[in-house]
PDB file of C-alpha atoms in Angstrom:
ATOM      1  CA  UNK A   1       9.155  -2.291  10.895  1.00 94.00           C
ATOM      2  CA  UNK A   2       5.416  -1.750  10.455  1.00 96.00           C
ATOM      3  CA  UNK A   3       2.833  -4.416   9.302  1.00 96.00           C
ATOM      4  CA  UNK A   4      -0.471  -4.542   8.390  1.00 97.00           C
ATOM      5  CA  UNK A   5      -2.922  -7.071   6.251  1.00 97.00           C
ATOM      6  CA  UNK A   6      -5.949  -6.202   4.422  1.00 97.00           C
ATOM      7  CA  UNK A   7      -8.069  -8.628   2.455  1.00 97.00           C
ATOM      8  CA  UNK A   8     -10.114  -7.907  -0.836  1.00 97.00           C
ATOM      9  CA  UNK A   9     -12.034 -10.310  -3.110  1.00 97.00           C
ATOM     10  CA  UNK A  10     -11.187 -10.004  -6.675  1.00 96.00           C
ATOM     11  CA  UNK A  11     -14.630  -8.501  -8.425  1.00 94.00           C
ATOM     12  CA  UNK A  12     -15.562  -9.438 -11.576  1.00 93.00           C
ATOM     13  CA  UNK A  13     -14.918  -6.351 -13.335  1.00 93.00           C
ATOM     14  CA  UNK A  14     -11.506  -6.324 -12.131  1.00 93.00           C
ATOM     15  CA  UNK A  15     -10.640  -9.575 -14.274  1.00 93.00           C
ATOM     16  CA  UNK A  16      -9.942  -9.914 -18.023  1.00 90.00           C
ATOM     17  CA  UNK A  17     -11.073 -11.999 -20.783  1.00 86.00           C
ATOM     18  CA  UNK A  18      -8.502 -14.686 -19.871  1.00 85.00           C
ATOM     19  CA  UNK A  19     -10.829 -14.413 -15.911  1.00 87.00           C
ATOM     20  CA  UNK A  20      -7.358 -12.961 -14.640  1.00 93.00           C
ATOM     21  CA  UNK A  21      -7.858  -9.794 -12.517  1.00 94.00           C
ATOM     22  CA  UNK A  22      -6.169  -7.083 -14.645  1.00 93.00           C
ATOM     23  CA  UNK A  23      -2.612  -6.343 -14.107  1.00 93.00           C
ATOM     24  CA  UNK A  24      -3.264  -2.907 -13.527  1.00 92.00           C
ATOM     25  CA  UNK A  25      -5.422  -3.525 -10.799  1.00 95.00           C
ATOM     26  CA  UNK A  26      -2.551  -4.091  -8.582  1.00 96.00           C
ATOM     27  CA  UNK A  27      -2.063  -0.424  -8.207  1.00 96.00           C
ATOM     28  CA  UNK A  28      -5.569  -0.040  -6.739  1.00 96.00           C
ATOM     29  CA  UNK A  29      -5.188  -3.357  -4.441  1.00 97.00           C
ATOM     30  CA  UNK A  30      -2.173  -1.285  -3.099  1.00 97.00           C
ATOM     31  CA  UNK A  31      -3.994   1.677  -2.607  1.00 96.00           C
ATOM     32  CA  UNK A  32      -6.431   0.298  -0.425  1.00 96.00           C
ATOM     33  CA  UNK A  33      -3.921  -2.148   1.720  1.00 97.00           C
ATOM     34  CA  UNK A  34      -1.836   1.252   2.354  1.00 95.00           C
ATOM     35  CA  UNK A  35      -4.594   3.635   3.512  1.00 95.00           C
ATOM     36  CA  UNK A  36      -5.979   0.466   5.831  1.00 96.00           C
ATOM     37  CA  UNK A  37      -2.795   0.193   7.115  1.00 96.00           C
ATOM     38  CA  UNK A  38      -2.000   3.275   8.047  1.00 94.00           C
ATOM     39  CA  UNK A  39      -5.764   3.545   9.389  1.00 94.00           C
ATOM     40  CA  UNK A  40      -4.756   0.903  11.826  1.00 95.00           C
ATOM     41  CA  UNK A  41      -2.603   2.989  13.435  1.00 94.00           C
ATOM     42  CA  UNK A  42      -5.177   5.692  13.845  1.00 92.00           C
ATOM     43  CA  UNK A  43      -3.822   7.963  10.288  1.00 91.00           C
ATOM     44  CA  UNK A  44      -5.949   9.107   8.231  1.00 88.00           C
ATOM     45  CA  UNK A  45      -5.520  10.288   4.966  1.00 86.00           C
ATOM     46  CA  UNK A  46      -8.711  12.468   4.717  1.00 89.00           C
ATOM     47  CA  UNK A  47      -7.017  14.528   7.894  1.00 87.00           C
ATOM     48  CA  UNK A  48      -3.318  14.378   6.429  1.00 89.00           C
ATOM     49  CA  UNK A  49      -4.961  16.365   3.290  1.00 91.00           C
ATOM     50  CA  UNK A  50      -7.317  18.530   5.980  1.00 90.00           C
ATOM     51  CA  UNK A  51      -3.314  19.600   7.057  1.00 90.00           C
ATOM     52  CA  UNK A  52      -2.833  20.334   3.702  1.00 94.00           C
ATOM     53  CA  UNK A  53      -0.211  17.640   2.973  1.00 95.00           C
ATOM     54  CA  UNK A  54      -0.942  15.312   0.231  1.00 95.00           C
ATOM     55  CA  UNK A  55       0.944  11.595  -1.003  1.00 95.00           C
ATOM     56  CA  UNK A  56       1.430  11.208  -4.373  1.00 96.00           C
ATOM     57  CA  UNK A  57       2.835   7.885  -5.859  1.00 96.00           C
ATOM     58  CA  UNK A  58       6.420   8.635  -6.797  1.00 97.00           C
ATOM     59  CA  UNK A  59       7.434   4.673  -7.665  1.00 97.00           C
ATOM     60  CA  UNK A  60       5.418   2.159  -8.243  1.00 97.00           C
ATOM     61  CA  UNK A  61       6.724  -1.524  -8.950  1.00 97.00           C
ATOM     62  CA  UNK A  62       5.198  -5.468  -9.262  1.00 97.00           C
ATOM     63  CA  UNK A  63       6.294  -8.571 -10.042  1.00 97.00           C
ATOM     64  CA  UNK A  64       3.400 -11.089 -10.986  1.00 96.00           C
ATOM     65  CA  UNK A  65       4.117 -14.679  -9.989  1.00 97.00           C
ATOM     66  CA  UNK A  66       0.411 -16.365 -10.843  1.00 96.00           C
ATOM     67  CA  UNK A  67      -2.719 -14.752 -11.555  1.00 95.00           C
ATOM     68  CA  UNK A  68      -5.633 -13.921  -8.840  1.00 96.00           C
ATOM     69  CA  UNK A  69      -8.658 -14.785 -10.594  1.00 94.00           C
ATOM     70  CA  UNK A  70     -12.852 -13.810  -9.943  1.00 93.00           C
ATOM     71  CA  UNK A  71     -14.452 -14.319  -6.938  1.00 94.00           C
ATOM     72  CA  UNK A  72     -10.749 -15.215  -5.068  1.00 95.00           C
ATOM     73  CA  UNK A  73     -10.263 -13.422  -1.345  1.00 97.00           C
ATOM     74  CA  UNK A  74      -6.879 -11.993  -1.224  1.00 98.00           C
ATOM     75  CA  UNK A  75      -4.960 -11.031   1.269  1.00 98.00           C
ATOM     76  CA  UNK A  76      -2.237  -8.480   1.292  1.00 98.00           C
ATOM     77  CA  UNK A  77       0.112  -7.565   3.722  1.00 98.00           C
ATOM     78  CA  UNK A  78       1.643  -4.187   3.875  1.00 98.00           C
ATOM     79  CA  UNK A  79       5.477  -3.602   5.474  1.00 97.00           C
ATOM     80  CA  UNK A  80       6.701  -0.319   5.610  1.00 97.00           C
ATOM     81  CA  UNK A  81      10.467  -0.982   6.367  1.00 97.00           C
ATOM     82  CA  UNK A  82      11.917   2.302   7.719  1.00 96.00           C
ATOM     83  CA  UNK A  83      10.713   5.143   9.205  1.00 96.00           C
ATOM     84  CA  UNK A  84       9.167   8.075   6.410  1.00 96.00           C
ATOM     85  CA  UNK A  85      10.780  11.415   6.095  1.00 96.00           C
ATOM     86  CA  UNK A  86      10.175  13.010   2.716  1.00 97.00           C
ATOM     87  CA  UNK A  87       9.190   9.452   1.312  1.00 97.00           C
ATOM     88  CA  UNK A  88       7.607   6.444   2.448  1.00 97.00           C
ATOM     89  CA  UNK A  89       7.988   2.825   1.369  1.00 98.00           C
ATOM     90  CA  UNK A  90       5.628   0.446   1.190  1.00 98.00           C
ATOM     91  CA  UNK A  91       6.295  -3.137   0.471  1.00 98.00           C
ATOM     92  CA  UNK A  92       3.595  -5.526  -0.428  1.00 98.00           C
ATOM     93  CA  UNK A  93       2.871  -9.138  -0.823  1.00 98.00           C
ATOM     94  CA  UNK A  94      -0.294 -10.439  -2.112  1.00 98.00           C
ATOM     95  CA  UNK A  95      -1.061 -13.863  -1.435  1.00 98.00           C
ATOM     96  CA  UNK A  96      -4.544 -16.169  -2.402  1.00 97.00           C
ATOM     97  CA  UNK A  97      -6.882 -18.133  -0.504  1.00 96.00           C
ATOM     98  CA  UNK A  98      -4.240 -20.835  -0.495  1.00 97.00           C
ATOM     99  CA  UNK A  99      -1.560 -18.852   0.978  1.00 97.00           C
ATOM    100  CA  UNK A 100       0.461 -18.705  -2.074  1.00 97.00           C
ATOM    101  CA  UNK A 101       2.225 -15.924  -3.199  1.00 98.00           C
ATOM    102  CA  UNK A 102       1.073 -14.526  -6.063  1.00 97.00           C
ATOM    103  CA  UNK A 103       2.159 -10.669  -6.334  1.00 98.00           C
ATOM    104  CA  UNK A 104       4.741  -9.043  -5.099  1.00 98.00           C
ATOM    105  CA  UNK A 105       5.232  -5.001  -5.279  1.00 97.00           C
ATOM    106  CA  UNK A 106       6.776  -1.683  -3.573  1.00 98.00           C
ATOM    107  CA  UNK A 107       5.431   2.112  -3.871  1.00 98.00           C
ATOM    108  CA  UNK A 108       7.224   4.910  -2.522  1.00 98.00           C
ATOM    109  CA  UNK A 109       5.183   8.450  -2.278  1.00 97.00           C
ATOM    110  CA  UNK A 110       6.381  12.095  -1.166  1.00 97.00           C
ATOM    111  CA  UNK A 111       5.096  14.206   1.207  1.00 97.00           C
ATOM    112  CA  UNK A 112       3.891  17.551  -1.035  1.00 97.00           C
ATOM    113  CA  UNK A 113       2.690  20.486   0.555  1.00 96.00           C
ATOM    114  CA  UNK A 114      -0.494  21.285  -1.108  1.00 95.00           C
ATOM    115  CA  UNK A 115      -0.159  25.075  -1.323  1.00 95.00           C
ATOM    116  CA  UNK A 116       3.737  25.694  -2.354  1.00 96.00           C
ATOM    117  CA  UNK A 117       3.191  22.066  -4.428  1.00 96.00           C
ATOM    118  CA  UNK A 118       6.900  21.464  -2.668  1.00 97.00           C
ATOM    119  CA  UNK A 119       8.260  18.631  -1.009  1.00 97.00           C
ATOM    120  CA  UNK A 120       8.102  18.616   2.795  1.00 96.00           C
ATOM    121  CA  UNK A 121       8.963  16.371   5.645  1.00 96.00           C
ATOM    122  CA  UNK A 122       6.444  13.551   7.202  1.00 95.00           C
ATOM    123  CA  UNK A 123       3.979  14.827   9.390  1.00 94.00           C
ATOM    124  CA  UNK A 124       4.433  14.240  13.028  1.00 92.00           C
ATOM    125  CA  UNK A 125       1.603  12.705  13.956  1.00 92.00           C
ATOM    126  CA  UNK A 126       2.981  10.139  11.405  1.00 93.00           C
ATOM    127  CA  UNK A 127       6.321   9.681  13.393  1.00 93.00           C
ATOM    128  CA  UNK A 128       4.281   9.168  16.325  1.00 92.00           C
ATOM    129  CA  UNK A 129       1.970   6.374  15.372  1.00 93.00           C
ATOM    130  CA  UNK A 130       5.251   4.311  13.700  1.00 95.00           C
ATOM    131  CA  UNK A 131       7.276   5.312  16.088  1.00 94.00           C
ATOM    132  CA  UNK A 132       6.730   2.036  18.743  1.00 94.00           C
ATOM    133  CA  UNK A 133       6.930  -0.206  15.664  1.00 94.00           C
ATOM    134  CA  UNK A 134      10.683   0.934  15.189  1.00 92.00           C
ATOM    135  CA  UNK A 135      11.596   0.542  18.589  1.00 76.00           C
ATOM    136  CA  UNK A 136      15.047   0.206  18.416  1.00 64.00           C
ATOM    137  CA  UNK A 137      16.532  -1.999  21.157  1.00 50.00           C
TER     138      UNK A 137
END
């Protein structure tokens, strides 16, 4: 099992008019965790679409236990529990300045070939950089 943490402080336009940060900026908190994580392990996502492979979202889900508010720094961490083929998981838990857990979510996105628009298998290069964090003893 993979994981990564990323922090991000909540911006003022992200929150509402009740100074919560909009539920639907969850998606984009994510977003970023993902790509950093997988940019810790040397992947890029600007070379995966060079290959002509893109990742589009194919599930997304959250479950909001208390609100992140202005100005907070949160930090998410990012598991991927089992190695991708034609999908990859990502589970995430978002937790505030006080270590409490505050959001809790999953995505899981497809490899599409960019050309045929067709589902195709992870990239090896992926497999690679994952592959010592499934070690399997």
């Amino acid at each position: 099992m993979y994981i990564a943490s990323t922090q991000i402080r909540v911006r003022y336009a992200e929150t509402d008019q009740m100074a919560y940060v909009y539920y639907g900026n969850y998606a984009m908190y994510y977003e970023v965790a993902r790509v950093e994580a997988l940019k810790q392990i040397g992947f890029s996502y600007v070379e995966l679409e060079k290959a002509g492979i893109m990742m589009p979202v194919h599930e997304n889900y959250s479950k909001y236990h208390s609100p992140a508010k202005y100005d907070q720094l949160l930090t998410i961490q990012v598991t991927i529990p089992e190695m991708p083929k034609v999908r990859m998981r990502f589970n995430y838990e978002i937790r505030n300045e006080q270590n409490e857990l505050i959001n809790e979510g999953m995505t899981s996105l497809v490899f599409v070939n960019m050309e045929s628009n067709k589902l195709t298998k992870a990239p090896r290069e992926l497999i690679q950089a994952l592959e010592p964090y499934f070690d399997e003893k």
